[in-house]
Amino acid sequence: MNRLEERGEELAAVRQDGLLKQLLRIYLSPPQPAEEAGAADVSNLTPALFSAYRDLDALRYDFPVVLLDGPDERVGVPLSSLMDELVARKVADGTGDGRQRRDLYKLERSIKTLTAQTKEQRLGPLWRSATKRCLAEIDGGKRREALRNYLRSARSTLSQDGLVVDCDEQIGHKFFSHAWTRIESERGLQTRETLDELIADLSAIIDADRMRSARATSSDALRTAMGAEHAGGIDFDRLSWTLRSSGHYRPLKASRRKRLRRVLKVLKTERKRLGSNAGNGKSPRRPYQPKNIADSCVDALELFNAELERAVELFRAVRIARLEVENRYDEARHDPFFAGFDQAQLTTEELRALPTVLVFVANDSLDGDNKAALIDILSSDLPIKVVLEFRDLPDSLPLGAGSVGYGGWAASLGSMTMGLRTALVIQTAASHLPRLTAEIADGLRHNGPALFCVYTGPEERDIQVSRYLRCASAVESRAFPCFVYHPGRGSDWAQRFSLLGNPEPEQPHPKHVFNFEDADGRERSEEIAFTVVDFLAMDTRFSAQFVPIGPEEWHPNMIPLGSYLGIEDSETFGKVPYVLMVDQENTLHRVIVRRGLVTAARRCADKWHSLQELGGIENSHALRLLQTERQRMIEQTGTEPPVASEPEPVAEDIPVPAAEPTTGDEPEPQATTAAGEQAHIETELCTSCDDCTDRNSMMFAYNDAKQAYIKDITAGTFRELVEASENCPVCIIHPGAPSNPDELGLEDLVRRASQFN
């Protein structure tokens, strides 16, 4: 049986199955206004895999995060990780038995609760407040005192401190500001040490010249310096003559003395800006606090240009100072050079020593000027770090009949920037920031521009689930996958690019086992693929794209969306994709996903596969080369090399009720159209898919209900009629008989048309 005959049998089966036709109509049709009014039917449903994460307070995960103070090399560490480290240390020193470990984890839960209730508290105060809560729950005085002492001892063991932050709408700003400030402070410390050395050397030259000058060696100056109590009959006139006449001292030229003082003033001004090393007993230590933070790309460029102008003056002074310290400054040669010293004379090392600029910008605020400035930054070698925050995914809403726009140019900006080959790019969601701390620190230290694309979730009022869960699901579903592109790590993609942070990066979608009870109370399990549709199911704007189906309407041709996306288009005929969702009572529902979201899921999967190829997973070039080599081996040896066996597919565990038999009250299937009858369309069954009207808008048209009919049979060919019939998703176009007996290929066309008449 050829494919055409198989298709004919499939068509016949669909036509005779009333329930399947109804389900296909739901899947293929865009939501109608009347249906949208009832979209609240899914507002209380969530993806089945979310049922285990409804109470995040009872779970340990990557938040809250402690933004550590120095000297710890880590920028931010989850509170849960710090507590695990503490427990391990207490166990190692013999003070971490079972009850003591439980006390520490109870304290952790209390700190977590307090963090959600307060804003920007440090670990120290939170630890003390949580300790009071834990002690208040204990009745016995001896036990309370023992716990107080143990928690005090544990706090001294845990030496780290820092700001404790939750996964809120400001997490991106807090995390990157803290990391950038730490790194810029390190850079400032290195510059401060260099300036201290130069200032000391220049001051020594100036002081030596002053001490051996005529004024400093006069008898009056010597008598004042010695003091009356130590004069003791010294002849200061003779001492002054001796000092002036001894040695070969030559005073500094006036021009050099002026140059040294001018340079020293520039260095001291910059040194003051960088803060003090330590307190002097009168004033406290004043660490360097970088301030080059902007809220637009235009402002970032202006800040950097101002920094560059200041740097020209600073590095001119540094170069002159080094020449003077080494006594190599030649006025005839160096004066003209430094008179024309500008940005063009700065070396690569000097440019790398410049303070960086950090800019925060939201993807929906990239207007024309900001967009142009962003492109200028990313295509340059300027040390500007851009944090591009995405508050909304997708960044375009449903478009047209049955289609959903997923992602715009901003959502693809990270991928596009990698093509510039100079900018470092990191894409992640707020939920995964703690997992990429080391990569983010490297990015902020990168000598050139860096782009950090971070999904932080919508405004608080639009959150249906926790922000952490929403952000984590954006990564998990491949809606906003993690990747790192570091141009300084090598010359090829294998060294530069990584899919670090993504769950199961080698798979199209992560899969999880979902356990549940069926209608008979039996424990069942199903492996569920988590796709972008599960992510979009949390967005009320797409409620009309989901249609719950009761168990009495379940059909064998309904298949999980993950499986539907994994089969060829030719195999999807007559299949209806669904996702599993649960309500507040944990009742399981099958929900049909309309074709528009399935199209969005396919686009998302294509983008993910492109990233996989860059990461060396299922790379088409490598697979093609492997196939070529395999064919060469077959030709040389005459035998086929062994192929690794693939794992068996997981069987569906959810029982699917068989289709109910038709009753006498249901309409009989329509009789097939006799050969030679006029071509026609079953207009009332049209799903408005646009295929036929896009094919020939003169032959096919829509009526007022946006359902197709044949407008002018003479406006096209019989071939167009047949091809439209073959591509109609609900098989309602009947081509009839050809009207032009001279049309080419008529015999084959008539044979193909017979399947639809």
Short mmCIF file of N, CA and C in Angstrom, two decimals, residues 301-435:
data_model
loop_
_atom_site.label_atom_id
_atom_site.label_comp_id
_atom_site.label_asym_id
_atom_site.label_seq_id
_atom_site.Cartn_x
_atom_site.Cartn_y
_atom_site.Cartn_z
N LEU A 301 27.29 55.38 27.20
CA LEU A 301 28.34 55.88 26.30
C LEU A 301 28.87 57.23 26.78
N GLU A 302 27.98 58.09 27.26
CA GLU A 302 28.42 59.39 27.77
C GLU A 302 29.29 59.22 29.01
N LEU A 303 28.91 58.32 29.90
CA LEU A 303 29.72 58.06 31.09
C LEU A 303 31.10 57.55 30.72
N PHE A 304 31.14 56.63 29.76
CA PHE A 304 32.44 56.08 29.39
C PHE A 304 33.31 57.14 28.71
N ASN A 305 32.73 57.98 27.88
CA ASN A 305 33.50 59.04 27.23
C ASN A 305 34.08 60.00 28.27
N ALA A 306 33.29 60.31 29.31
CA ALA A 306 33.80 61.16 30.38
C ALA A 306 34.93 60.45 31.13
N GLU A 307 34.78 59.15 31.34
CA GLU A 307 35.82 58.36 32.00
C GLU A 307 37.08 58.33 31.14
N LEU A 308 36.89 58.28 29.83
CA LEU A 308 38.03 58.23 28.92
C LEU A 308 38.81 59.54 28.94
N GLU A 309 38.11 60.66 29.01
CA GLU A 309 38.79 61.96 29.08
C GLU A 309 39.61 62.06 30.37
N ARG A 310 39.05 61.60 31.48
CA ARG A 310 39.78 61.62 32.73
C ARG A 310 40.98 60.67 32.67
N ALA A 311 40.79 59.53 31.98
CA ALA A 311 41.86 58.55 31.88
C ALA A 311 43.04 59.08 31.07
N VAL A 312 42.77 59.90 30.06
CA VAL A 312 43.86 60.46 29.27
C VAL A 312 44.78 61.30 30.17
N GLU A 313 44.18 62.11 31.03
CA GLU A 313 44.98 62.94 31.95
C GLU A 313 45.72 62.06 32.95
N LEU A 314 45.06 61.01 33.44
CA LEU A 314 45.68 60.15 34.44
C LEU A 314 46.87 59.39 33.85
N PHE A 315 46.68 58.75 32.69
CA PHE A 315 47.76 57.93 32.14
C PHE A 315 48.89 58.79 31.58
N ARG A 316 48.60 60.02 31.19
CA ARG A 316 49.68 60.94 30.84
C ARG A 316 50.56 61.17 32.07
N ALA A 317 49.89 61.39 33.23
CA ALA A 317 50.63 61.62 34.47
C ALA A 317 51.40 60.36 34.89
N VAL A 318 50.80 59.18 34.73
CA VAL A 318 51.46 57.93 35.10
C VAL A 318 52.71 57.71 34.26
N ARG A 319 52.59 57.94 32.96
CA ARG A 319 53.75 57.73 32.09
C ARG A 319 54.88 58.71 32.43
N ILE A 320 54.51 59.98 32.65
CA ILE A 320 55.53 60.97 33.00
C ILE A 320 56.18 60.60 34.33
N ALA A 321 55.37 60.16 35.28
CA ALA A 321 55.90 59.80 36.60
C ALA A 321 56.92 58.67 36.48
N ARG A 322 56.63 57.67 35.68
CA ARG A 322 57.54 56.54 35.54
C ARG A 322 58.85 56.97 34.87
N LEU A 323 58.75 57.86 33.89
CA LEU A 323 59.96 58.36 33.26
C LEU A 323 60.80 59.17 34.24
N GLU A 324 60.12 59.97 35.08
CA GLU A 324 60.85 60.79 36.05
C GLU A 324 61.51 59.93 37.13
N VAL A 325 60.79 58.91 37.59
CA VAL A 325 61.36 58.03 38.62
C VAL A 325 62.61 57.33 38.09
N GLU A 326 62.59 56.96 36.81
CA GLU A 326 63.74 56.29 36.20
C GLU A 326 64.74 57.29 35.64
N ASN A 327 64.47 58.59 35.84
CA ASN A 327 65.35 59.66 35.37
C ASN A 327 65.61 59.56 33.86
N ARG A 328 64.54 59.27 33.11
CA ARG A 328 64.67 59.12 31.66
C ARG A 328 63.85 60.16 30.89
N TYR A 329 63.31 61.13 31.61
CA TYR A 329 62.49 62.12 30.92
C TYR A 329 63.40 63.10 30.17
N ASP A 330 63.17 63.19 28.85
CA ASP A 330 63.93 64.10 27.99
C ASP A 330 62.97 65.16 27.48
N GLU A 331 63.14 66.39 27.96
CA GLU A 331 62.19 67.44 27.61
C GLU A 331 62.09 67.68 26.11
N ALA A 332 63.20 67.59 25.43
CA ALA A 332 63.19 67.85 24.00
C ALA A 332 62.38 66.80 23.25
N ARG A 333 62.40 65.58 23.72
CA ARG A 333 61.69 64.50 23.04
C ARG A 333 60.29 64.26 23.62
N HIS A 334 60.17 64.36 24.94
CA HIS A 334 58.91 63.97 25.57
C HIS A 334 57.90 65.10 25.69
N ASP A 335 58.37 66.35 25.80
CA ASP A 335 57.41 67.45 25.92
C ASP A 335 56.46 67.53 24.73
N PRO A 336 56.94 67.46 23.48
CA PRO A 336 56.02 67.50 22.33
C PRO A 336 55.06 66.30 22.32
N PHE A 337 55.57 65.11 22.71
CA PHE A 337 54.70 63.92 22.70
C PHE A 337 53.56 64.07 23.69
N PHE A 338 53.86 64.46 24.91
CA PHE A 338 52.81 64.56 25.92
C PHE A 338 51.91 65.78 25.70
N ALA A 339 52.39 66.77 24.97
CA ALA A 339 51.53 67.90 24.65
C ALA A 339 50.39 67.47 23.74
N GLY A 340 50.64 66.48 22.88
CA GLY A 340 49.60 65.97 21.98
C GLY A 340 49.02 64.64 22.41
N PHE A 341 49.23 64.27 23.68
CA PHE A 341 48.76 62.97 24.17
C PHE A 341 47.23 62.95 24.23
N ASP A 342 46.61 61.95 23.60
CA ASP A 342 45.16 61.82 23.62
C ASP A 342 44.77 60.34 23.65
N GLN A 343 43.51 60.05 23.36
CA GLN A 343 42.99 58.68 23.45
C GLN A 343 43.74 57.72 22.53
N ALA A 344 44.20 58.23 21.40
CA ALA A 344 44.86 57.35 20.43
C ALA A 344 46.17 56.79 20.98
N GLN A 345 46.77 57.47 21.97
CA GLN A 345 48.05 57.01 22.51
C GLN A 345 47.88 55.98 23.64
N LEU A 346 46.66 55.74 24.09
CA LEU A 346 46.45 54.78 25.17
C LEU A 346 46.73 53.37 24.68
N THR A 347 47.47 52.61 25.46
CA THR A 347 47.78 51.23 25.10
C THR A 347 46.61 50.31 25.48
N THR A 348 46.70 49.08 25.00
CA THR A 348 45.65 48.09 25.33
C THR A 348 45.58 47.87 26.83
N GLU A 349 46.73 47.77 27.50
CA GLU A 349 46.74 47.56 28.94
C GLU A 349 46.12 48.74 29.68
N GLU A 350 46.38 49.96 29.19
CA GLU A 350 45.79 51.13 29.84
C GLU A 350 44.28 51.16 29.65
N LEU A 351 43.83 50.79 28.47
CA LEU A 351 42.38 50.74 28.24
C LEU A 351 41.73 49.69 29.13
N ARG A 352 42.43 48.57 29.32
CA ARG A 352 41.86 47.52 30.17
C ARG A 352 41.83 47.93 31.64
N ALA A 353 42.68 48.86 32.01
CA ALA A 353 42.70 49.33 33.40
C ALA A 353 41.61 50.35 33.68
N LEU A 354 40.90 50.80 32.64
CA LEU A 354 39.85 51.79 32.82
C LEU A 354 38.70 51.21 33.62
N PRO A 355 38.08 51.98 34.49
CA PRO A 355 36.87 51.51 35.17
C PRO A 355 35.77 51.21 34.14
N THR A 356 35.05 50.13 34.36
CA THR A 356 33.98 49.77 33.42
C THR A 356 32.72 50.55 33.75
N VAL A 357 31.77 50.48 32.83
CA VAL A 357 30.46 51.11 33.02
C VAL A 357 29.42 50.01 33.00
N LEU A 358 28.52 50.03 33.97
CA LEU A 358 27.44 49.05 34.06
C LEU A 358 26.14 49.75 33.70
N VAL A 359 25.37 49.15 32.79
CA VAL A 359 24.11 49.76 32.37
C VAL A 359 23.00 48.73 32.49
N PHE A 360 21.88 49.16 33.08
CA PHE A 360 20.68 48.34 33.18
C PHE A 360 19.63 48.90 32.23
N VAL A 361 19.08 48.03 31.41
CA VAL A 361 18.07 48.47 30.45
C VAL A 361 17.07 47.34 30.25
N ALA A 362 15.79 47.70 30.17
CA ALA A 362 14.74 46.72 29.93
C ALA A 362 14.53 46.55 28.43
N ASN A 363 14.19 45.33 28.01
CA ASN A 363 14.06 45.08 26.57
C ASN A 363 12.94 45.91 25.95
N ASP A 364 11.90 46.25 26.73
CA ASP A 364 10.80 47.02 26.17
C ASP A 364 11.07 48.53 26.18
N SER A 365 12.25 48.94 26.65
CA SER A 365 12.60 50.36 26.64
C SER A 365 13.67 50.68 25.61
N LEU A 366 13.98 49.74 24.73
CA LEU A 366 15.00 49.97 23.71
C LEU A 366 14.40 50.75 22.55
N ASP A 367 14.36 52.07 22.71
CA ASP A 367 13.87 52.91 21.62
C ASP A 367 14.97 53.07 20.57
N GLY A 368 14.71 53.94 19.59
CA GLY A 368 15.66 54.10 18.49
C GLY A 368 17.06 54.48 18.93
N ASP A 369 17.17 55.52 19.78
CA ASP A 369 18.49 55.98 20.22
C ASP A 369 19.20 54.92 21.07
N ASN A 370 18.45 54.30 21.97
CA ASN A 370 19.04 53.27 22.83
C ASN A 370 19.44 52.04 22.03
N LYS A 371 18.63 51.70 21.05
CA LYS A 371 18.95 50.54 20.22
C LYS A 371 20.24 50.78 19.45
N ALA A 372 20.37 51.98 18.87
CA ALA A 372 21.58 52.31 18.12
C ALA A 372 22.80 52.34 19.04
N ALA A 373 22.64 52.89 20.25
CA ALA A 373 23.75 52.94 21.19
C ALA A 373 24.15 51.54 21.65
N LEU A 374 23.16 50.67 21.83
CA LEU A 374 23.45 49.30 22.23
C LEU A 374 24.26 48.58 21.16
N ILE A 375 23.88 48.75 19.92
CA ILE A 375 24.63 48.11 18.82
C ILE A 375 26.05 48.66 18.76
N ASP A 376 26.20 49.97 18.97
CA ASP A 376 27.54 50.57 18.98
C ASP A 376 28.40 49.97 20.08
N ILE A 377 27.81 49.77 21.25
CA ILE A 377 28.55 49.21 22.39
C ILE A 377 29.01 47.79 22.09
N LEU A 378 28.07 46.96 21.62
CA LEU A 378 28.36 45.54 21.43
C LEU A 378 29.33 45.30 20.28
N SER A 379 29.38 46.21 19.32
CA SER A 379 30.28 46.03 18.19
C SER A 379 31.62 46.73 18.39
N SER A 380 31.85 47.30 19.59
CA SER A 380 33.09 48.02 19.88
C SER A 380 33.97 47.15 20.77
N ASP A 381 35.05 47.74 21.29
CA ASP A 381 35.88 47.05 22.28
C ASP A 381 35.84 47.80 23.61
N LEU A 382 34.76 48.56 23.85
CA LEU A 382 34.63 49.35 25.06
C LEU A 382 34.23 48.45 26.24
N PRO A 383 34.79 48.69 27.42
CA PRO A 383 34.46 47.85 28.60
C PRO A 383 33.14 48.27 29.25
N ILE A 384 32.08 48.20 28.48
CA ILE A 384 30.74 48.53 28.98
C ILE A 384 29.96 47.23 29.15
N LYS A 385 29.37 47.05 30.31
CA LYS A 385 28.63 45.83 30.62
C LYS A 385 27.13 46.14 30.62
N VAL A 386 26.40 45.48 29.74
CA VAL A 386 24.97 45.75 29.57
C VAL A 386 24.17 44.61 30.18
N VAL A 387 23.30 44.94 31.12
CA VAL A 387 22.36 43.97 31.68
C VAL A 387 20.99 44.26 31.05
N LEU A 388 20.58 43.40 30.13
CA LEU A 388 19.32 43.57 29.41
C LEU A 388 18.28 42.70 30.10
N GLU A 389 17.33 43.33 30.78
CA GLU A 389 16.33 42.61 31.56
C GLU A 389 15.06 42.40 30.75
N PHE A 390 14.62 41.15 30.70
CA PHE A 390 13.38 40.79 30.02
C PHE A 390 12.31 40.55 31.07
N ARG A 391 11.28 41.37 31.04
CA ARG A 391 10.19 41.22 31.99
C ARG A 391 9.03 40.42 31.41
N ASP A 392 9.01 40.27 30.09
CA ASP A 392 7.88 39.61 29.46
C ASP A 392 8.35 38.66 28.38
N LEU A 393 7.86 37.44 28.42
CA LEU A 393 8.09 36.46 27.38
C LEU A 393 6.76 35.76 27.12
N PRO A 394 6.38 35.62 25.84
CA PRO A 394 7.04 36.16 24.65
C PRO A 394 6.84 37.66 24.56
N ASP A 395 7.63 38.33 23.72
CA ASP A 395 7.51 39.78 23.63
C ASP A 395 6.59 40.19 22.49
N SER A 396 5.78 39.25 21.98
CA SER A 396 4.70 39.61 21.07
C SER A 396 3.54 38.67 21.34
N LEU A 397 2.32 39.17 21.21
CA LEU A 397 1.13 38.45 21.58
C LEU A 397 0.51 37.76 20.37
N PRO A 398 -0.63 37.05 20.55
CA PRO A 398 -1.23 36.33 19.43
C PRO A 398 -1.43 37.20 18.21
N LEU A 399 -1.05 36.68 17.07
CA LEU A 399 -1.15 37.41 15.81
C LEU A 399 -1.98 36.62 14.82
N GLY A 400 -2.97 37.24 14.26
CA GLY A 400 -3.72 36.59 13.19
C GLY A 400 -4.51 35.40 13.67
N ALA A 401 -5.06 34.69 12.72
CA ALA A 401 -5.90 33.55 13.02
C ALA A 401 -5.05 32.31 13.27
N GLY A 402 -5.05 31.87 14.50
CA GLY A 402 -4.42 30.61 14.82
C GLY A 402 -2.93 30.64 15.02
N SER A 403 -2.30 31.80 14.93
CA SER A 403 -0.85 31.85 15.10
C SER A 403 -0.49 32.66 16.32
N VAL A 404 0.64 32.37 16.89
CA VAL A 404 1.13 33.10 18.06
C VAL A 404 2.54 33.56 17.77
N GLY A 405 2.79 34.87 17.87
CA GLY A 405 4.14 35.36 17.68
C GLY A 405 4.96 35.07 18.91
N TYR A 406 6.06 34.36 18.75
CA TYR A 406 6.89 34.05 19.90
C TYR A 406 8.28 34.63 19.71
N GLY A 407 8.61 35.62 20.55
CA GLY A 407 9.96 36.17 20.52
C GLY A 407 10.14 37.17 19.40
N GLY A 408 10.82 38.26 19.68
CA GLY A 408 11.15 39.26 18.68
C GLY A 408 12.65 39.42 18.58
N TRP A 409 13.07 40.55 18.02
CA TRP A 409 14.50 40.74 17.81
C TRP A 409 15.24 40.81 19.14
N ALA A 410 14.61 41.41 20.17
CA ALA A 410 15.28 41.53 21.47
C ALA A 410 15.53 40.17 22.09
N ALA A 411 14.54 39.25 21.93
CA ALA A 411 14.71 37.91 22.50
C ALA A 411 15.83 37.15 21.82
N SER A 412 16.16 37.54 20.58
CA SER A 412 17.24 36.87 19.84
C SER A 412 18.54 37.67 19.89
N LEU A 413 18.56 38.74 20.68
CA LEU A 413 19.73 39.62 20.69
C LEU A 413 20.98 38.90 21.16
N GLY A 414 20.84 38.03 22.17
CA GLY A 414 22.01 37.29 22.65
C GLY A 414 22.63 36.45 21.56
N SER A 415 21.79 35.73 20.82
CA SER A 415 22.29 34.89 19.73
C SER A 415 22.91 35.73 18.63
N MET A 416 22.28 36.87 18.32
CA MET A 416 22.81 37.72 17.26
C MET A 416 24.15 38.34 17.65
N THR A 417 24.29 38.69 18.93
CA THR A 417 25.52 39.34 19.38
C THR A 417 26.72 38.42 19.27
N MET A 418 26.49 37.11 19.41
CA MET A 418 27.61 36.17 19.28
C MET A 418 28.27 36.27 17.92
N GLY A 419 27.52 36.67 16.90
CA GLY A 419 28.09 36.80 15.56
C GLY A 419 29.10 37.92 15.45
N LEU A 420 29.09 38.88 16.39
CA LEU A 420 30.07 39.97 16.36
C LEU A 420 31.46 39.49 16.78
N ARG A 421 31.51 38.37 17.54
CA ARG A 421 32.76 37.69 17.91
C ARG A 421 33.63 38.45 18.92
N THR A 422 33.21 39.63 19.38
CA THR A 422 34.03 40.39 20.32
C THR A 422 33.37 40.53 21.69
N ALA A 423 32.04 40.60 21.72
CA ALA A 423 31.33 40.80 22.98
C ALA A 423 31.09 39.47 23.68
N LEU A 424 31.24 39.47 24.99
CA LEU A 424 30.89 38.31 25.79
C LEU A 424 29.38 38.32 25.99
N VAL A 425 28.75 37.15 25.91
CA VAL A 425 27.29 37.06 26.02
C VAL A 425 26.94 35.97 27.02
N ILE A 426 26.08 36.32 27.98
CA ILE A 426 25.51 35.34 28.90
C ILE A 426 24.00 35.54 28.91
N GLN A 427 23.26 34.46 28.69
CA GLN A 427 21.80 34.52 28.76
C GLN A 427 21.34 33.55 29.83
N THR A 428 20.47 34.03 30.70
CA THR A 428 19.94 33.18 31.76
C THR A 428 18.70 33.84 32.33
N ALA A 429 18.07 33.17 33.28
CA ALA A 429 16.92 33.73 34.00
C ALA A 429 17.34 34.04 35.43
N ALA A 430 16.55 34.87 36.10
CA ALA A 430 16.89 35.27 37.46
C ALA A 430 17.05 34.07 38.37
N SER A 431 16.27 33.02 38.15
CA SER A 431 16.32 31.83 38.99
C SER A 431 17.67 31.13 38.91
N HIS A 432 18.39 31.30 37.81
CA HIS A 432 19.65 30.58 37.60
C HIS A 432 20.88 31.45 37.82
N LEU A 433 20.71 32.66 38.29
CA LEU A 433 21.86 33.53 38.54
C LEU A 433 22.86 32.91 39.51
N PRO A 434 22.42 32.29 40.63
CA PRO A 434 23.41 31.70 41.55
C PRO A 434 24.22 30.59 40.90
N ARG A 435 23.66 29.89 39.91
CA ARG A 435 24.38 28.78 39.28
C ARG A 435 25.45 29.26 38.31
#
